[in-house]
XYZ file of N, CA, C and O in Angstrom:
556
model
N -10.431 9.816 2.906
C -9.811 9.290 3.568
C -8.381 9.209 3.349
O -8.678 9.384 2.226
N -7.112 9.205 4.021
C -5.888 9.892 3.617
C -5.578 7.797 3.679
O -5.902 7.192 4.678
N -4.559 7.947 3.045
C -3.127 6.572 3.713
C -1.767 6.810 3.936
O -1.538 7.943 3.647
N -1.968 6.019 5.371
C -0.449 6.584 5.578
C 0.144 4.583 6.107
O 0.076 4.136 6.014
N 1.649 5.305 5.469
C 2.613 4.613 5.220
C 2.971 3.823 6.660
O 4.085 5.150 7.257
N 3.532 2.925 7.453
C 4.129 3.307 8.839
C 4.646 1.499 8.866
O 4.516 0.535 8.193
N 5.966 2.237 8.937
C 7.065 1.006 9.557
C 7.083 0.671 10.962
O 6.880 2.027 11.454
N 6.934 -0.126 11.672
C 6.508 -1.070 12.821
C 7.646 -2.017 12.836
O 8.164 -3.071 11.987
N 8.449 -1.646 14.105
C 9.415 -2.595 14.592
C 8.712 -3.257 15.769
O 8.675 -2.839 17.109
N 8.988 -4.987 15.651
C 8.439 -5.601 17.153
C 9.481 -6.868 17.477
O 9.636 -7.315 15.686
N 8.516 -7.481 19.055
C 9.213 -8.741 18.755
C 8.218 -9.198 18.260
O 6.871 -9.365 19.063
N 8.008 -10.848 17.740
C 7.136 -11.563 17.724
C 7.660 -13.070 17.642
O 8.418 -13.110 17.584
N 6.261 -13.823 18.371
C 6.373 -14.730 18.420
C 6.366 -15.764 17.447
O 5.275 -15.814 17.087
N 7.634 -16.771 17.200
C 7.168 -17.960 16.287
C 7.107 -18.996 16.519
O 7.447 -19.546 15.827
N 6.374 -19.475 17.591
C 6.508 -20.920 17.740
C 8.005 -21.382 18.926
O 7.170 -22.391 19.498
N 8.597 -20.728 18.474
C 10.236 -20.961 19.085
C 10.400 -20.698 20.817
O 8.773 -19.716 20.811
N 11.465 -20.671 21.416
C 11.154 -20.631 22.653
C 12.042 -18.886 22.653
O 11.213 -17.634 23.061
N 12.748 -18.733 21.577
C 12.336 -16.821 21.554
C 12.157 -16.075 20.405
O 11.774 -16.538 18.782
N 11.562 -15.255 20.661
C 10.789 -14.053 19.915
C 11.601 -13.974 18.985
O 13.163 -13.428 19.175
N 11.148 -13.464 17.664
C 12.146 -12.621 16.517
C 12.112 -11.389 16.586
O 10.629 -10.891 16.431
N 13.107 -10.130 16.274
C 12.708 -8.914 15.783
C 11.915 -8.785 14.408
O 12.251 -8.991 13.295
N 11.068 -8.155 13.774
C 10.663 -7.768 12.444
C 10.553 -6.666 12.526
O 9.769 -5.580 13.166
N 10.791 -6.031 11.138
C 10.472 -4.480 11.176
C 9.724 -4.870 9.687
O 9.444 -5.908 8.291
N 8.233 -4.592 9.907
C 7.041 -4.508 8.636
C 6.382 -3.115 8.611
O 6.529 -1.961 8.958
N 5.660 -3.298 7.117
C 5.385 -1.823 6.778
C 3.888 -2.533 6.351
O 3.863 -3.088 5.634
N 3.121 -0.973 6.566
C 1.691 -1.521 6.342
C 1.118 -0.041 5.094
O 1.329 1.161 6.119
N -0.006 -0.592 5.496
C -0.493 0.687 4.647
C -1.869 0.808 5.254
O -2.939 0.353 5.178
N -2.221 2.125 5.513
C -3.621 1.957 6.536
C -4.440 3.560 6.186
O -3.555 5.093 6.251
N -5.984 3.217 6.335
C -6.356 4.215 6.057
C -7.139 4.792 7.348
O -7.395 4.174 8.491
N -7.015 6.605 7.178
C -7.540 7.022 8.253
C -7.355 8.659 8.193
O -6.836 8.965 7.394
N -7.894 9.321 9.307
C -8.006 10.699 8.834
C -6.216 11.176 9.276
O -6.007 12.376 8.963
N -5.723 10.592 10.888
C -4.559 11.425 11.189
C -3.664 10.224 11.352
O -3.967 9.016 11.756
N -2.200 10.808 11.486
C -0.976 9.988 12.152
C -1.789 9.358 13.284
O -1.746 7.825 13.257
N -2.276 10.096 13.718
C -2.224 8.761 15.396
C -3.714 8.187 15.785
O -3.326 7.162 15.858
N -4.660 8.608 14.370
C -5.261 7.610 14.396
C -5.220 6.328 13.713
O -5.386 5.177 14.361
N -4.349 6.283 12.816
C -3.649 5.075 12.015
C -2.605 4.482 13.047
O -3.057 2.954 12.646
N -2.250 5.316 13.701
C -1.364 4.435 14.486
C -2.238 3.541 15.070
O -1.584 2.683 15.780
N -3.004 4.012 16.141
C -3.429 3.590 17.102
C -4.897 2.107 16.363
O -4.604 1.170 16.980
N -5.411 2.401 14.984
C -6.337 0.979 14.848
C -4.417 0.207 14.134
O -5.055 -0.346 14.451
N -3.395 0.669 13.510
C -2.409 -0.385 13.586
C -2.300 -1.357 14.458
O -2.165 -2.739 14.854
N -2.077 -0.383 15.655
C -1.827 -1.031 17.363
C -2.783 -1.639 17.545
O -2.615 -3.315 18.017
N -3.802 -1.682 17.037
C -4.890 -2.290 17.536
C -5.120 -4.005 16.542
O -5.259 -5.400 17.190
N -4.904 -4.068 15.438
C -4.881 -5.358 14.417
C -3.290 -5.894 15.242
O -3.735 -6.873 14.807
N -2.096 -5.114 15.296
C -1.138 -6.247 15.261
C -0.943 -6.789 16.593
O 0.248 -7.156 16.839
N -1.852 -5.994 17.511
C -1.771 -5.951 19.197
C -1.554 -7.915 19.729
O -0.529 -8.251 20.136
N -1.934 -8.707 19.261
C -2.299 -10.202 18.857
C -0.514 -10.403 18.676
O -0.098 -12.175 19.530
N 0.007 -9.884 17.922
C 1.267 -10.243 17.298
C 2.730 -10.124 18.112
O 3.863 -10.357 18.085
N 2.472 -8.995 19.316
C 3.656 -8.387 19.660
C 4.062 -9.230 21.060
O 3.153 -9.602 21.482
N 5.364 -9.549 20.648
C 5.902 -10.106 21.880
C 7.005 -8.947 22.500
O 7.731 -9.045 21.835
N 6.527 -8.507 23.423
C 8.150 -7.061 24.105
C 7.661 -5.939 23.326
O 6.363 -5.850 23.320
N 8.607 -5.388 23.241
C 8.607 -3.748 22.748
C 8.133 -3.811 21.400
O 8.450 -4.854 20.511
N 7.884 -2.607 20.838
C 7.272 -1.898 19.368
C 6.964 -0.610 19.909
O 6.946 0.048 20.475
N 8.296 -0.391 18.581
C 8.037 0.712 18.188
C 7.431 1.941 16.545
O 8.002 0.430 15.542
N 7.368 2.515 16.155
C 7.137 3.403 14.992
C 7.744 4.029 14.399
O 7.833 5.353 15.006
N 8.915 3.734 13.729
C 10.042 4.770 13.514
C 9.166 5.555 12.272
O 10.137 7.096 12.171
N 8.662 5.716 11.321
C 7.881 5.797 10.134
C 6.631 5.942 9.901
O 5.951 4.899 9.740
N 5.971 6.829 10.225
C 4.384 7.051 9.433
C 4.511 8.348 8.655
O 4.660 9.587 9.351
N 4.141 8.594 7.536
C 3.840 9.046 6.837
C 2.505 9.112 5.388
O 2.500 7.800 5.074
N 2.206 9.933 4.592
C 1.240 9.873 4.362
C 1.239 9.963 3.220
O 2.943 10.081 2.321
N 0.986 9.407 2.090
C 1.146 8.744 0.882
C -0.046 9.004 -0.341
O -1.478 8.868 -0.278
N 0.252 9.368 -1.352
C -0.511 9.428 -1.939
C -1.100 8.317 -3.079
O 0.154 8.161 -3.795
N -2.272 7.768 -3.251
C -1.890 7.111 -4.309
C -3.691 7.153 -5.089
O -4.148 8.433 -4.653
N -3.439 6.959 -6.431
C -4.085 7.416 -7.502
C -5.732 6.239 -6.920
O -6.891 7.204 -7.106
N -5.207 5.545 -6.799
C -6.076 4.073 -6.576
C -5.225 2.766 -6.321
O -4.217 2.710 -6.115
N -6.550 1.668 -5.608
C -5.514 0.457 -5.350
C -6.295 -0.696 -5.979
O -7.755 -0.517 -6.421
N -5.473 -1.383 -6.593
C -5.943 -2.416 -7.357
C -5.741 -3.884 -6.337
O -4.967 -4.193 -6.554
N -6.858 -4.524 -6.153
C -6.945 -5.657 -4.908
C -7.551 -6.766 -5.787
O -8.646 -6.395 -6.229
N -6.578 -7.702 -5.720
C -6.807 -9.025 -5.594
C -7.296 -10.056 -4.558
O -6.324 -10.250 -4.081
N -8.331 -10.651 -4.563
C -8.389 -11.909 -3.733
C -7.569 -12.837 -3.818
O -7.258 -13.417 -2.739
N -7.254 -13.238 -4.933
C -5.642 -14.498 -4.321
C -4.226 -14.222 -4.343
O -3.499 -14.687 -4.587
N -4.262 -12.477 -4.535
C -2.765 -12.276 -4.192
C -2.307 -12.121 -3.067
O -3.329 -12.184 -1.951
N -0.850 -12.063 -2.857
C -0.978 -12.324 -1.284
C 0.447 -10.664 -1.568
O 0.984 -11.161 -0.615
N 0.697 -10.072 -2.116
C 2.202 -9.400 -1.924
C 1.626 -7.790 -2.680
O 0.143 -7.730 -3.452
N 1.936 -6.794 -2.703
C 1.981 -5.402 -3.449
C 2.624 -4.986 -3.506
O 4.098 -4.839 -3.814
N 2.417 -4.484 -5.196
C 3.091 -2.999 -6.218
C 2.930 -2.389 -6.627
O 1.784 -2.455 -6.613
N 3.522 -1.217 -6.001
C 3.887 0.389 -6.912
C 3.560 0.304 -8.363
O 4.807 0.321 -8.817
N 2.908 0.858 -8.743
C 2.740 1.549 -10.334
C 3.135 2.733 -9.840
O 2.458 3.788 -9.449
N 3.873 2.935 -11.238
C 4.073 4.444 -11.542
C 3.185 4.579 -12.645
O 3.619 3.762 -13.913
N 1.957 5.127 -13.004
C 1.163 5.307 -14.060
C 1.130 7.177 -14.670
O 0.915 7.771 -13.885
N 1.451 7.216 -15.707
C 0.859 8.160 -16.360
C 0.138 8.455 -17.498
O -0.549 7.545 -18.234
N -1.382 9.109 -16.571
C -2.520 9.148 -17.534
C -2.436 10.393 -18.432
O -1.544 11.433 -17.814
N -2.534 10.322 -19.138
C -2.881 11.165 -21.008
C -4.362 11.644 -21.191
O -4.994 10.921 -21.143
N -4.684 12.968 -21.364
C -5.880 13.890 -21.495
C -5.741 14.636 -22.577
O -3.815 15.077 -22.281
N -5.855 15.028 -23.333
C -6.144 16.230 -24.442
C -6.731 17.116 -23.712
O -7.758 17.343 -23.605
N -5.721 17.950 -23.819
C -6.823 19.562 -23.444
C -7.522 20.283 -24.441
O -7.477 19.934 -25.942
N -7.964 21.787 -24.193
C -9.317 21.565 -25.512
C -8.446 22.020 -26.821
O -8.623 22.485 -27.564
N -7.320 22.813 -26.212
C -6.050 23.530 -27.120
C -4.969 21.877 -28.761
O -4.642 22.228 -29.402
N -5.507 20.496 -27.701
C -5.435 20.186 -28.631
C -4.155 19.132 -27.801
O -2.994 18.818 -28.544
N -3.210 20.295 -26.939
C -1.779 19.353 -26.569
C -2.270 18.591 -25.412
O -3.608 18.386 -25.086
N -1.550 17.060 -25.498
C -1.660 16.199 -24.749
C -0.677 16.635 -23.465
O 0.117 17.330 -23.098
N -1.320 16.149 -22.493
C -1.028 16.598 -21.184
C -0.882 14.478 -20.251
O -2.093 13.870 -20.802
N 0.619 14.871 -19.182
C 0.538 13.915 -18.653
C 0.512 14.089 -17.508
O 1.328 15.123 -17.071
N -0.217 13.433 -17.042
C 0.212 13.517 -15.260
C 0.438 12.222 -14.665
O -0.272 11.244 -15.132
N 1.752 12.201 -13.487
C 2.269 10.444 -13.178
C 1.306 10.728 -12.243
O 0.942 11.253 -11.400
N 0.919 9.367 -11.529
C 0.267 9.045 -10.184
C 0.854 7.581 -9.810
O 1.313 7.042 -10.522
N 0.592 7.310 -8.848
C 0.832 6.194 -8.046
C -1.036 5.350 -7.789
O -1.508 5.672 -7.076
N -0.166 3.975 -8.292
C -1.760 2.925 -7.692
C -1.362 1.851 -7.239
O 0.132 0.945 -7.793
N -1.633 1.560 -6.380
C -0.765 0.087 -5.580
C -2.276 -1.141 -5.832
O -3.389 -1.127 -5.952
N -0.568 -2.264 -6.177
C -1.660 -3.428 -7.620
C -1.076 -4.810 -6.415
O -0.272 -4.847 -5.725
N -2.364 -5.547 -6.135
C -2.278 -6.789 -5.739
C -1.204 -7.975 -6.481
O -1.736 -7.474 -8.261
N -0.718 -8.879 -5.963
C -0.418 -9.895 -6.945
C 0.602 -10.111 -6.160
O 0.678 -9.924 -5.327
N 0.785 -12.214 -7.398
C 1.253 -12.774 -6.395
C 3.035 -12.685 -7.142
O 4.056 -13.102 -6.400
N 3.254 -11.947 -8.037
C 4.144 -11.718 -8.372
C 4.558 -10.371 -9.559
O 2.844 -9.696 -9.877
N 5.157 -9.622 -10.267
C 5.743 -8.875 -10.817
C 4.286 -8.977 -12.178
O 3.220 -8.072 -12.650
N 4.795 -10.227 -12.642
C 3.229 -10.020 -13.989
C 1.875 -10.481 -13.699
O 0.743 -9.977 -14.544
N 1.652 -10.850 -12.292
C 0.308 -11.127 -11.904
C 0.006 -9.433 -12.362
O -1.258 -9.085 -12.224
N 0.863 -8.959 -11.096
C 0.650 -7.417 -10.671
C 0.098 -5.968 -12.197
O -0.563 -6.184 -11.709
N 1.510 -6.632 -13.098
C 0.813 -6.341 -14.324
C -0.487 -6.539 -14.967
O -1.461 -5.390 -15.563
N -0.160 -7.965 -15.092
C -1.980 -8.347 -15.433
C -3.479 -7.759 -14.847
O -3.954 -6.891 -15.702
N -3.053 -7.379 -13.778
C -4.338 -7.207 -12.290
C -4.352 -5.500 -13.233
O -5.152 -5.047 -12.996
N -3.143 -4.832 -12.867
C -3.295 -3.206 -13.309
C -3.688 -3.255 -14.768
O -4.402 -2.099 -15.127
N -3.097 -3.862 -16.159
C -3.949 -3.739 -17.441
C -5.419 -3.642 -17.299
O -5.778 -3.033 -18.135
N -5.816 -4.870 -16.517
C -7.221 -4.816 -16.661
C -8.341 -3.505 -16.078
O -9.090 -3.309 -16.608
N -7.380 -3.516 -14.918
C -7.799 -2.123 -14.591
C -7.866 -1.131 -15.382
O -8.635 0.279 -15.396
N -6.733 -0.645 -16.242
C -6.631 0.815 -16.847
C -6.989 0.639 -18.489
O -6.894 1.430 -19.212
N -8.118 -0.841 -18.320
C -8.249 -1.059 -20.073
C -9.144 0.651 -20.855
O -8.624 0.558 -21.793
N -9.994 1.104 -19.987
C -10.721 2.224 -20.356
C -9.767 3.396 -19.999
O -10.552 4.659 -20.162
N -8.880 3.161 -19.888
C -8.526 4.852 -19.627
C -6.782 5.135 -20.722
O -6.552 3.857 -20.728
N -6.819 5.975 -21.026
C -5.902 6.341 -21.716
C -4.864 6.628 -20.899
O -4.457 7.637 -20.125
N -3.867 5.948 -20.857
C -2.610 5.687 -19.611
C -1.468 5.324 -20.004
O -1.039 4.115 -21.620
N -0.098 5.172 -19.768
C 1.643 4.486 -20.105
C 2.022 3.724 -18.924
O 2.419 4.753 -17.870
N 1.890 2.761 -18.425
C 2.469 2.131 -17.125
C 3.518 2.452 -17.271
O 4.630 2.197 -18.220
N 4.378 3.381 -16.469
C 6.154 3.772 -16.102
C 6.784 3.017 -15.929
O 8.063 2.201 -15.873
N 6.408 2.407 -14.620
C 7.135 1.024 -14.078
C 6.222 0.568 -12.737
O 5.550 0.750 -12.596
N 6.415 -0.632 -12.603
C 6.100 -1.218 -11.459
C 6.949 -2.106 -10.624
O 8.119 -2.927 -11.176
N 6.514 -1.986 -9.394
C 8.099 -2.268 -8.051
C 7.564 -3.437 -7.089
O 6.175 -2.896 -6.954
N 8.253 -4.104 -6.678
C 7.663 -4.769 -5.782
C 7.220 -3.436 -4.185
O 8.534 -3.134 -4.087
N 6.547 -3.795 -3.409
C 6.134 -2.560 -2.566
C 6.716 -3.676 -1.067
O 6.617 -4.904 -1.359
N 6.924 -2.451 0.219
C 7.507 -3.594 0.816
C 6.393 -3.801 2.390
O 5.971 -4.399 2.934
N 5.030 -2.872 1.519
C 3.599 -3.269 2.629
C 3.109 -4.788 2.760
O 3.331 -5.298 1.080
N 3.242 -5.287 4.151
C 2.595 -7.009 4.128
C 1.088 -6.976 4.461
O 1.024 -7.653 3.567
N 0.793 -5.255 4.568
C -1.221 -5.832 5.130
C -1.726 -3.843 4.653
O -1.246 -3.121 5.237
N -2.410 -4.005 3.714
C -2.937 -2.555 4.154
C -4.532 -2.465 4.665
O -5.484 -3.964 4.757
N -4.700 -1.760 6.229
C -5.425 -1.697 6.718
C -6.726 -0.899 6.138
O -6.313 0.283 6.420
N -7.816 -1.187 6.109
C -8.756 -0.167 6.083
C -9.252 0.507 7.332
O -9.697 -0.193 7.844
N -10.312 1.572 6.906
C -11.194 1.856 7.741
C -12.510 0.908 7.904
O -12.502 1.085 6.818
N -12.970 1.397 9.149
C -14.227 0.339 9.773
C -15.376 1.965 9.223
O -15.582 2.572 9.861
N -15.612 1.010 8.331
C -17.248 2.185 7.894
C -18.473 1.690 8.597
O -18.429 0.592 9.256
N -19.602 2.627 9.095
C -20.243 2.361 10.333
C -19.983 2.651 11.118
O -20.648 2.736 12.639
């Protein structure tokens, strides 16, 4: 499966009389842009009040995702994976890993636990605009 980052602009009822305009980014798992857009619309349909548009849907390359049950924010980490080739030369490959955390410190802790057994170096970790990850339904 592939992951797509989808930006959505819509009106959400906030409990007050007037709906508010919302711009959110979701990460959705699926095979095609049409598939993930449909899945996202089904997921957020109860929240939408009025107009809804999808200004952007792009495929993202993720090495992996580190989830934590007690976390509510997503962080994007750039990590260099280090391998040694047969001729003894060191090779580095940069990858992106999405990490759950409540703040940068907890996200970095979650990432370091995940990376303990790997030979790599964390290059950067930044807060992601992603509000939710929607996985494909199995079965």
